[in-house]
Amino acid sequence: MSGENPTGGSAGTDDSAGQTADESTKPESPTGFRRTWRGFRAHGLAVAGLVVVSVVTLVGIFSYVDDAFLGNSLITSVYYSPFAPEFMPLQGPSMAHPFGTDTLGRDVLARTIYGAKVSIQVALTAVLVAASLGSPLGVVAGYLGGTVETVVMRTVDVMLGFPALVLAIGLVAALGFNLTNVIIALGIVYVPQFARIARSTALSVSNEEYVDAAKALGYSTPHIVFREVLPNCISPLLVQASLLMAFAIIAEASLSFLGLGVQPPTPTWGQMVSDGSGYLTSAPWISLFPGAAIFVTVLGFNLIGDGLRDALDPRESAERRF
Amino acid sequence: MTDALLSVRDLTTEFATPNGSIRAIEDVSFDVESGEKLGIVGESGSGKSVTARSIMGLLDENGRIANGSVELGGHDLTSLSERELTDVRGTEVAMIFQDPMSSLTPVLTVGTQITETILEHRDVTKAEAREQAIDLLEQVRIPDPESVIDTYPHQLSGGQRQRVLIAIAISCDPDLLIADEPTTALDVTIEAQILDLLEDLVSDRETSLVQITHDLGVVAETCDRVAVMYAGRVVEQGPVSEVFVEPRHPYTAGLLRSTPRIADVEPELLAGNVPDPGERPVGCNFAPRCPHSTDDCHVDDPPLEPAGAASRPSAEGRDAAPAEGREVASGEGREAASAEGREVACVRTDDIGTLEPIPEAKREQTATPEVGPTIVEGERVEKDFSSADSLLDRLLPGGEPPVRAVDGVDLSLAEGETLGLVGESGSGKTTLGRLLLELTDRTGGEIRFDGRPLAEVPEQELRSRIQFVFQDPNSSLNPRQTVGKILRFAIKKHDAATDVDDRIAELLTEVGLDPETRHDYPHQLSGGQKQRVGVARALAVDPDVIVADEPTSALDVSVQGQLLDLLDDIKRERGLSMVFISHDLSVIRHIADRVAVMYLGRIVEVGDTRGLFGAPQHPYTEALLSAVPDPDPGAEVDRIVLDGEIPDPKRPPEGCNFVTRCPEAMAECESHDPELVANDDGEVACLLHHDVVRGESADGATVSDGPPESEAGDAARADGSGDSV
Ligand code: SF4
Ligand code: SF4
């Protein structure tokens, strides 16, 4: 929902949901989160990434609300409609149309703004789906080991054997071309990524003494997996999530570019790049601006991922020992 | 003082942190003469390692020397450029680090790493450098240097890696060696070997040595002079034979008195913690913990000043040579120690006078506690760890034999008793502890709880009657749960009816913590506090038995003492039985009623604490005891340094497990595997002691031909040490 969700915001919620629920006396947020935030903030580029992603997300929210509830009235009242071909086609950037117009005479800036909606929606939900399926699977596999691990991890290996995009294309082709199916397809495709990381993290967390302590106290396996192990696997999963967000945006754009994603007239960046690809020499702006939007957003997510990785690195706790 | 090799003056080092800059050490001054061995001793947070790193110019990026000078052989190291420093390091001063694994490059052979250093500083060919490297390995007593030189660090044991590091350090004949806790990560018997080696090398080469350690015993045995550091400052320095016999700073005395000793004295508590840098009090840093503090102490940092013998009633002894300090101590009318090089940072030195390093309280005769009924009993317990995990390993014949971690152990724990389980790493003591709680599966044998085999004890009952206290404070608490939540789960699990909040407060108070601690996350607590939470968690289910696995090994001496006392009190009050696992004999001496000594998966000797420490029967126990460094410099050193290291548990030796290192080994030790046999003073698994038993019990099966006692042993001993690598 909010612009910060993919980054610091969700770190906070994941943390505190597990921790403060029982201890209601002191509603202060865990200092672990604050420390992470300090580390993140020290990473200048990561903050730049966060700003970019926040802006794109806000733009996405704006277009979603405008499109779904207000019948495009907001954007048309201050600017042009992204849908109506009311202008001269193939006009270059000008004061009236800073990003120019496309082959049908639609305003490219308005369409780029609306394109943010699909990109962010797909990236967020697909990664959320993948994370909520893949992480528990991986953690269970890592903690239990044995047959469960073999079955889960071999399946994951098989899925990783296919290039992610090829797998996604196959799934979308089987399910049908629409937004929901793109999300489902990408969600499934990224499950192995989470499962793999969750498993290796869970393996090392399982060796911590507090897991033995939980066994010695006779806690049930679900308790150990979800209360003791999983919360301690969150950091690398968060980093992975923000990096996969970038991949999901590219994947969605690629699907749209190939005409396999969200269908026109809904504007998406990939589709717009595809539309303009025939006019790269005569009217480069049609592809250039949505392409730049993809680039900047992907870069933003990657920067956040890097920043998070550094901020969550356990070595950072050395700072406490001066 | 001008002829000093190393002269550190007013050294102050600061670290930049997000919360402003912090002074790790302040106004540290000391000298090291050539050929002298100085010990810098202190607890964690005292700044001893920072001092060493400041001298070497090896501070982390955020650290800088804010003030002071480090003069080595006449030039000031603090003013040198990084390039010039690199030249100095190695040729004039070299450092030996604590963790040999991370100080060696894993991808280069040992030989490459030694020759690299030689080639860097000397004008020799590669072949010559290699010759020298082999020679160095020989000097650090690595067996078979020609083949070791081509191995990688991970192929060597911890002790051998430390030897390689020493070889690198001495490769260019430095004038000064700085050793930062060189033996802390090593086992007692290996520590004894390394200390021996260092001592010989240093005296052969007339090198000066700065030994940094938390272990007073190591200082007492290896150093001439000592500087005691507390909270970033040197609080007392002088000859070891004086400082450790007649300490003058209250902290030195407190440290000495709180150190558990093998000798028959009860260690005293030193309350409180070392303050974090940045939270040091105004005035004397030790004031909050000092029994002698007055208002004067809270004004200024007391400077390190020569402590004259002024306060001593008898002034004749003033020019007594330092060497005489030792006998002075034992004699009745103690004479004033010579003031030569003796400095103390305490405003009240003159009022306090000299202090007593050994606590008065004699150990109360641990009346073997009324032996209750046996609560836990193990019979022929075995645990193998198989390395054949992958499918391929299982299919291929042969392969690696399994690791015998626990190899047929019998043990019993009576109600209300504390059983100490002592051994070096690889002895299987931790695995045995975990087996008792079924934290890992047994491979063989039987464990009975309350007379019933574990398989028949309901899971729920077992989990609420026997609990574990873990070793590592940083790993034993879930970092994402508050203390309150950690305890809440445990309480609810076993007694859903109680008022959980009250119980949490009760438990925290019982382990000596503020009930408000419940809101804290583990990273907000100190190591000692975390271990207390670990104890509270174990107590939450109201257990009858506690297995404590090295609960104090990660803590400082003074904090360790506090935790040991807590455990002992709780045990007494609740009438618990306890298995206390440790590598540290002095700790075991302090807390256990009965001791079992483990070696290579077996128990080699069992006896009540007093008897076993007073008159060890098994040669291994004897060697272990003699290897523990004693903080009393007057103690006569009669160290038995064992050769070699614990053999590979995948391929234990034929016959007695200890035969490869045993100083008493006889010919039949290589063919007969001694059983643990009871005699008047306990139980022991050694053929030397079986003779007696055999005569009485007519159990002729163990050894068929009567062995001549120790004469035959000599030949066998030669064999034994030959194999030992
Ligand atoms: S200065 Fe005061 S507080 Fe500090 S050690 Fe001396 S007597 Fe104790
Ligand atoms: S049986 Fe032999 S080798 Fe083993 S401890 Fe006794 S004397 Fe030493």
PDB file of N, CA, C and O and ligand atoms in Angstrom, chain B residues 604 617-620 655-670 672-674 684-690, ligand 2:
ATOM      1  N   VAL B 604      37.581 -41.333  31.558  1.00  0.00           N
ATOM      2  CA  VAL B 604      38.802 -42.023  31.985  1.00  0.00           C
ATOM      3  C   VAL B 604      38.957 -42.030  33.500  1.00  0.00           C
ATOM      4  O   VAL B 604      39.691 -42.851  34.038  1.00  0.00           O
ATOM      5  N   GLN B 617      44.388 -39.965  39.597  1.00  0.00           N
ATOM      6  CA  GLN B 617      44.919 -41.298  39.364  1.00  0.00           C
ATOM      7  C   GLN B 617      45.316 -41.516  37.909  1.00  0.00           C
ATOM      8  O   GLN B 617      46.325 -42.119  37.609  1.00  0.00           O
ATOM      9  N   HIS B 618      44.486 -41.043  37.007  1.00  0.00           N
ATOM     10  CA  HIS B 618      44.754 -41.298  35.591  1.00  0.00           C
ATOM     11  C   HIS B 618      45.827 -40.335  35.093  1.00  0.00           C
ATOM     12  O   HIS B 618      45.800 -39.147  35.427  1.00  0.00           O
ATOM     13  N   PRO B 619      46.766 -40.822  34.288  1.00  0.00           N
ATOM     14  CA  PRO B 619      47.835 -39.930  33.802  1.00  0.00           C
ATOM     15  C   PRO B 619      47.291 -38.709  33.065  1.00  0.00           C
ATOM     16  O   PRO B 619      47.896 -37.633  33.114  1.00  0.00           O
ATOM     17  N   TYR B 620      46.150 -38.870  32.390  1.00  0.00           N
ATOM     18  CA  TYR B 620      45.590 -37.731  31.669  1.00  0.00           C
ATOM     19  C   TYR B 620      45.093 -36.665  32.640  1.00  0.00           C
ATOM     20  O   TYR B 620      45.376 -35.478  32.473  1.00  0.00           O
ATOM     21  N   GLY B 655      44.047 -50.274  21.685  1.00  0.00           N
ATOM     22  CA  GLY B 655      44.329 -50.334  23.113  1.00  0.00           C
ATOM     23  C   GLY B 655      43.774 -49.129  23.827  1.00  0.00           C
ATOM     24  O   GLY B 655      42.699 -48.636  23.500  1.00  0.00           O
ATOM     25  N   CYS B 656      44.534 -48.632  24.810  1.00  0.00           N
ATOM     26  CA  CYS B 656      44.074 -47.475  25.573  1.00  0.00           C
ATOM     27  C   CYS B 656      43.994 -46.253  24.662  1.00  0.00           C
ATOM     28  O   CYS B 656      44.896 -45.990  23.874  1.00  0.00           O
ATOM     29  N   ASN B 657      42.903 -45.506  24.776  1.00  0.00           N
ATOM     30  CA  ASN B 657      42.712 -44.320  23.957  1.00  0.00           C
ATOM     31  C   ASN B 657      43.829 -43.299  24.122  1.00  0.00           C
ATOM     32  O   ASN B 657      44.108 -42.526  23.231  1.00  0.00           O
ATOM     33  N   PHE B 658      44.408 -43.283  25.292  1.00  0.00           N
ATOM     34  CA  PHE B 658      45.354 -42.234  25.646  1.00  0.00           C
ATOM     35  C   PHE B 658      46.785 -42.627  25.319  1.00  0.00           C
ATOM     36  O   PHE B 658      47.717 -41.863  25.525  1.00  0.00           O
ATOM     37  N   VAL B 659      46.954 -43.831  24.749  1.00  0.00           N
ATOM     38  CA  VAL B 659      48.296 -44.386  24.641  1.00  0.00           C
ATOM     39  C   VAL B 659      49.239 -43.517  23.807  1.00  0.00           C
ATOM     40  O   VAL B 659      50.437 -43.450  24.077  1.00  0.00           O
ATOM     41  N   THR B 660      48.708 -42.784  22.808  1.00  0.00           N
ATOM     42  CA  THR B 660      49.601 -41.998  21.957  1.00  0.00           C
ATOM     43  C   THR B 660      50.224 -40.822  22.692  1.00  0.00           C
ATOM     44  O   THR B 660      51.204 -40.263  22.239  1.00  0.00           O
ATOM     45  N   ARG B 661      49.648 -40.406  23.804  1.00  0.00           N
ATOM     46  CA  ARG B 661      50.183 -39.232  24.491  1.00  0.00           C
ATOM     47  C   ARG B 661      50.594 -39.521  25.927  1.00  0.00           C
ATOM     48  O   ARG B 661      51.107 -38.644  26.617  1.00  0.00           O
ATOM     49  N   CYS B 662      50.325 -40.723  26.396  1.00  0.00           N
ATOM     50  CA  CYS B 662      50.500 -41.004  27.808  1.00  0.00           C
ATOM     51  C   CYS B 662      51.969 -41.078  28.192  1.00  0.00           C
ATOM     52  O   CYS B 662      52.737 -41.811  27.584  1.00  0.00           O
ATOM     53  N   PRO B 663      52.381 -40.307  29.195  1.00  0.00           N
ATOM     54  CA  PRO B 663      53.769 -40.366  29.629  1.00  0.00           C
ATOM     55  C   PRO B 663      54.097 -41.688  30.320  1.00  0.00           C
ATOM     56  O   PRO B 663      55.267 -42.046  30.442  1.00  0.00           O
ATOM     57  N   GLU B 664      53.093 -42.399  30.759  1.00  0.00           N
ATOM     58  CA  GLU B 664      53.320 -43.635  31.502  1.00  0.00           C
ATOM     59  C   GLU B 664      53.076 -44.866  30.654  1.00  0.00           C
ATOM     60  O   GLU B 664      53.030 -45.974  31.189  1.00  0.00           O
ATOM     61  N   ALA B 665      52.845 -44.676  29.352  1.00  0.00           N
ATOM     62  CA  ALA B 665      52.372 -45.801  28.543  1.00  0.00           C
ATOM     63  C   ALA B 665      53.310 -47.002  28.635  1.00  0.00           C
ATOM     64  O   ALA B 665      54.528 -46.873  28.678  1.00  0.00           O
ATOM     65  N   MET B 666      52.699 -48.176  28.691  1.00  0.00           N
ATOM     66  CA  MET B 666      53.458 -49.427  28.752  1.00  0.00           C
ATOM     67  C   MET B 666      53.140 -50.220  27.498  1.00  0.00           C
ATOM     68  O   MET B 666      52.235 -49.884  26.746  1.00  0.00           O
ATOM     69  N   ALA B 667      53.868 -51.294  27.322  1.00  0.00           N
ATOM     70  CA  ALA B 667      53.676 -52.090  26.116  1.00  0.00           C
ATOM     71  C   ALA B 667      52.241 -52.605  26.010  1.00  0.00           C
ATOM     72  O   ALA B 667      51.628 -52.544  24.945  1.00  0.00           O
ATOM     73  N   GLU B 668      51.675 -53.081  27.124  1.00  0.00           N
ATOM     74  CA  GLU B 668      50.340 -53.675  27.001  1.00  0.00           C
ATOM     75  C   GLU B 668      49.246 -52.633  26.793  1.00  0.00           C
ATOM     76  O   GLU B 668      48.143 -52.973  26.437  1.00  0.00           O
ATOM     77  N   CYS B 669      49.595 -51.356  27.002  1.00  0.00           N
ATOM     78  CA  CYS B 669      48.584 -50.335  26.781  1.00  0.00           C
ATOM     79  C   CYS B 669      48.148 -50.300  25.323  1.00  0.00           C
ATOM     80  O   CYS B 669      47.068 -49.823  24.999  1.00  0.00           O
ATOM     81  N   GLU B 670      49.027 -50.798  24.442  1.00  0.00           N
ATOM     82  CA  GLU B 670      48.679 -50.736  23.035  1.00  0.00           C
ATOM     83  C   GLU B 670      47.775 -51.874  22.610  1.00  0.00           C
ATOM     84  O   GLU B 670      47.240 -51.873  21.504  1.00  0.00           O
ATOM     85  N   HIS B 672      45.638 -53.554  25.182  1.00  0.00           N
ATOM     86  CA  HIS B 672      44.503 -53.732  26.090  1.00  0.00           C
ATOM     87  C   HIS B 672      43.771 -52.427  26.289  1.00  0.00           C
ATOM     88  O   HIS B 672      44.382 -51.400  26.542  1.00  0.00           O
ATOM     89  N   ASP B 673      42.478 -52.509  26.195  1.00  0.00           N
ATOM     90  CA  ASP B 673      41.648 -51.332  26.353  1.00  0.00           C
ATOM     91  C   ASP B 673      41.135 -51.314  27.786  1.00  0.00           C
ATOM     92  O   ASP B 673      40.298 -52.123  28.150  1.00  0.00           O
ATOM     93  N   PRO B 674      41.646 -50.419  28.618  1.00  0.00           N
ATOM     94  CA  PRO B 674      41.256 -50.475  30.030  1.00  0.00           C
ATOM     95  C   PRO B 674      39.794 -50.083  30.257  1.00  0.00           C
ATOM     96  O   PRO B 674      39.316 -49.122  29.661  1.00  0.00           O
ATOM     97  N   VAL B 684      38.679 -45.435  37.651  1.00  0.00           N
ATOM     98  CA  VAL B 684      39.696 -44.995  36.719  1.00  0.00           C
ATOM     99  C   VAL B 684      39.885 -46.046  35.629  1.00  0.00           C
ATOM    100  O   VAL B 684      39.766 -47.239  35.882  1.00  0.00           O
ATOM    101  N   ALA B 685      40.132 -45.552  34.411  1.00  0.00           N
ATOM    102  CA  ALA B 685      40.345 -46.466  33.293  1.00  0.00           C
ATOM    103  C   ALA B 685      41.800 -46.394  32.878  1.00  0.00           C
ATOM    104  O   ALA B 685      42.147 -45.691  31.933  1.00  0.00           O
ATOM    105  N   CYS B 686      42.656 -47.077  33.615  1.00  0.00           N
ATOM    106  CA  CYS B 686      44.074 -47.077  33.274  1.00  0.00           C
ATOM    107  C   CYS B 686      44.674 -48.364  33.793  1.00  0.00           C
ATOM    108  O   CYS B 686      44.427 -48.762  34.930  1.00  0.00           O
ATOM    109  N   LEU B 687      45.470 -48.997  32.952  1.00  0.00           N
ATOM    110  CA  LEU B 687      46.031 -50.291  33.331  1.00  0.00           C
ATOM    111  C   LEU B 687      46.924 -50.185  34.565  1.00  0.00           C
ATOM    112  O   LEU B 687      47.030 -51.116  35.339  1.00  0.00           O
ATOM    113  N   LEU B 688      47.547 -49.021  34.759  1.00  0.00           N
ATOM    114  CA  LEU B 688      48.405 -48.847  35.928  1.00  0.00           C
ATOM    115  C   LEU B 688      47.641 -49.158  37.206  1.00  0.00           C
ATOM    116  O   LEU B 688      48.181 -49.702  38.161  1.00  0.00           O
ATOM    117  N   HIS B 689      46.389 -48.758  37.229  1.00  0.00           N
ATOM    118  CA  HIS B 689      45.606 -48.896  38.441  1.00  0.00           C
ATOM    119  C   HIS B 689      44.805 -50.179  38.462  1.00  0.00           C
ATOM    120  O   HIS B 689      44.224 -50.535  39.454  1.00  0.00           O
ATOM    121  N   HIS B 690      44.792 -50.843  37.350  1.00  0.00           N
ATOM    122  CA  HIS B 690      44.013 -52.075  37.306  1.00  0.00           C
ATOM    123  C   HIS B 690      44.724 -53.224  38.002  1.00  0.00           C
ATOM    124  O   HIS B 690      44.085 -54.132  38.490  1.00  0.00           O
TER     125      HIS B 690
HETATM  126  S1  SF4 C   2      46.384 -47.559  30.258  1.00  0.00           S
HETATM  127 FE1  SF4 C   2      48.470 -47.151  29.716  1.00  0.00          FE
HETATM  128  S2  SF4 C   2      48.346 -45.616  28.122  1.00  0.00           S
HETATM  129 FE2  SF4 C   2      46.356 -45.693  29.073  1.00  0.00          FE
HETATM  130  S3  SF4 C   2      46.476 -44.142  30.591  1.00  0.00           S
HETATM  131 FE3  SF4 C   2      47.046 -45.991  31.623  1.00  0.00          FE
HETATM  132  S4  SF4 C   2      49.267 -46.049  31.453  1.00  0.00           S
HETATM  133 FE4  SF4 C   2      48.558 -44.534  30.009  1.00  0.00          FE
END
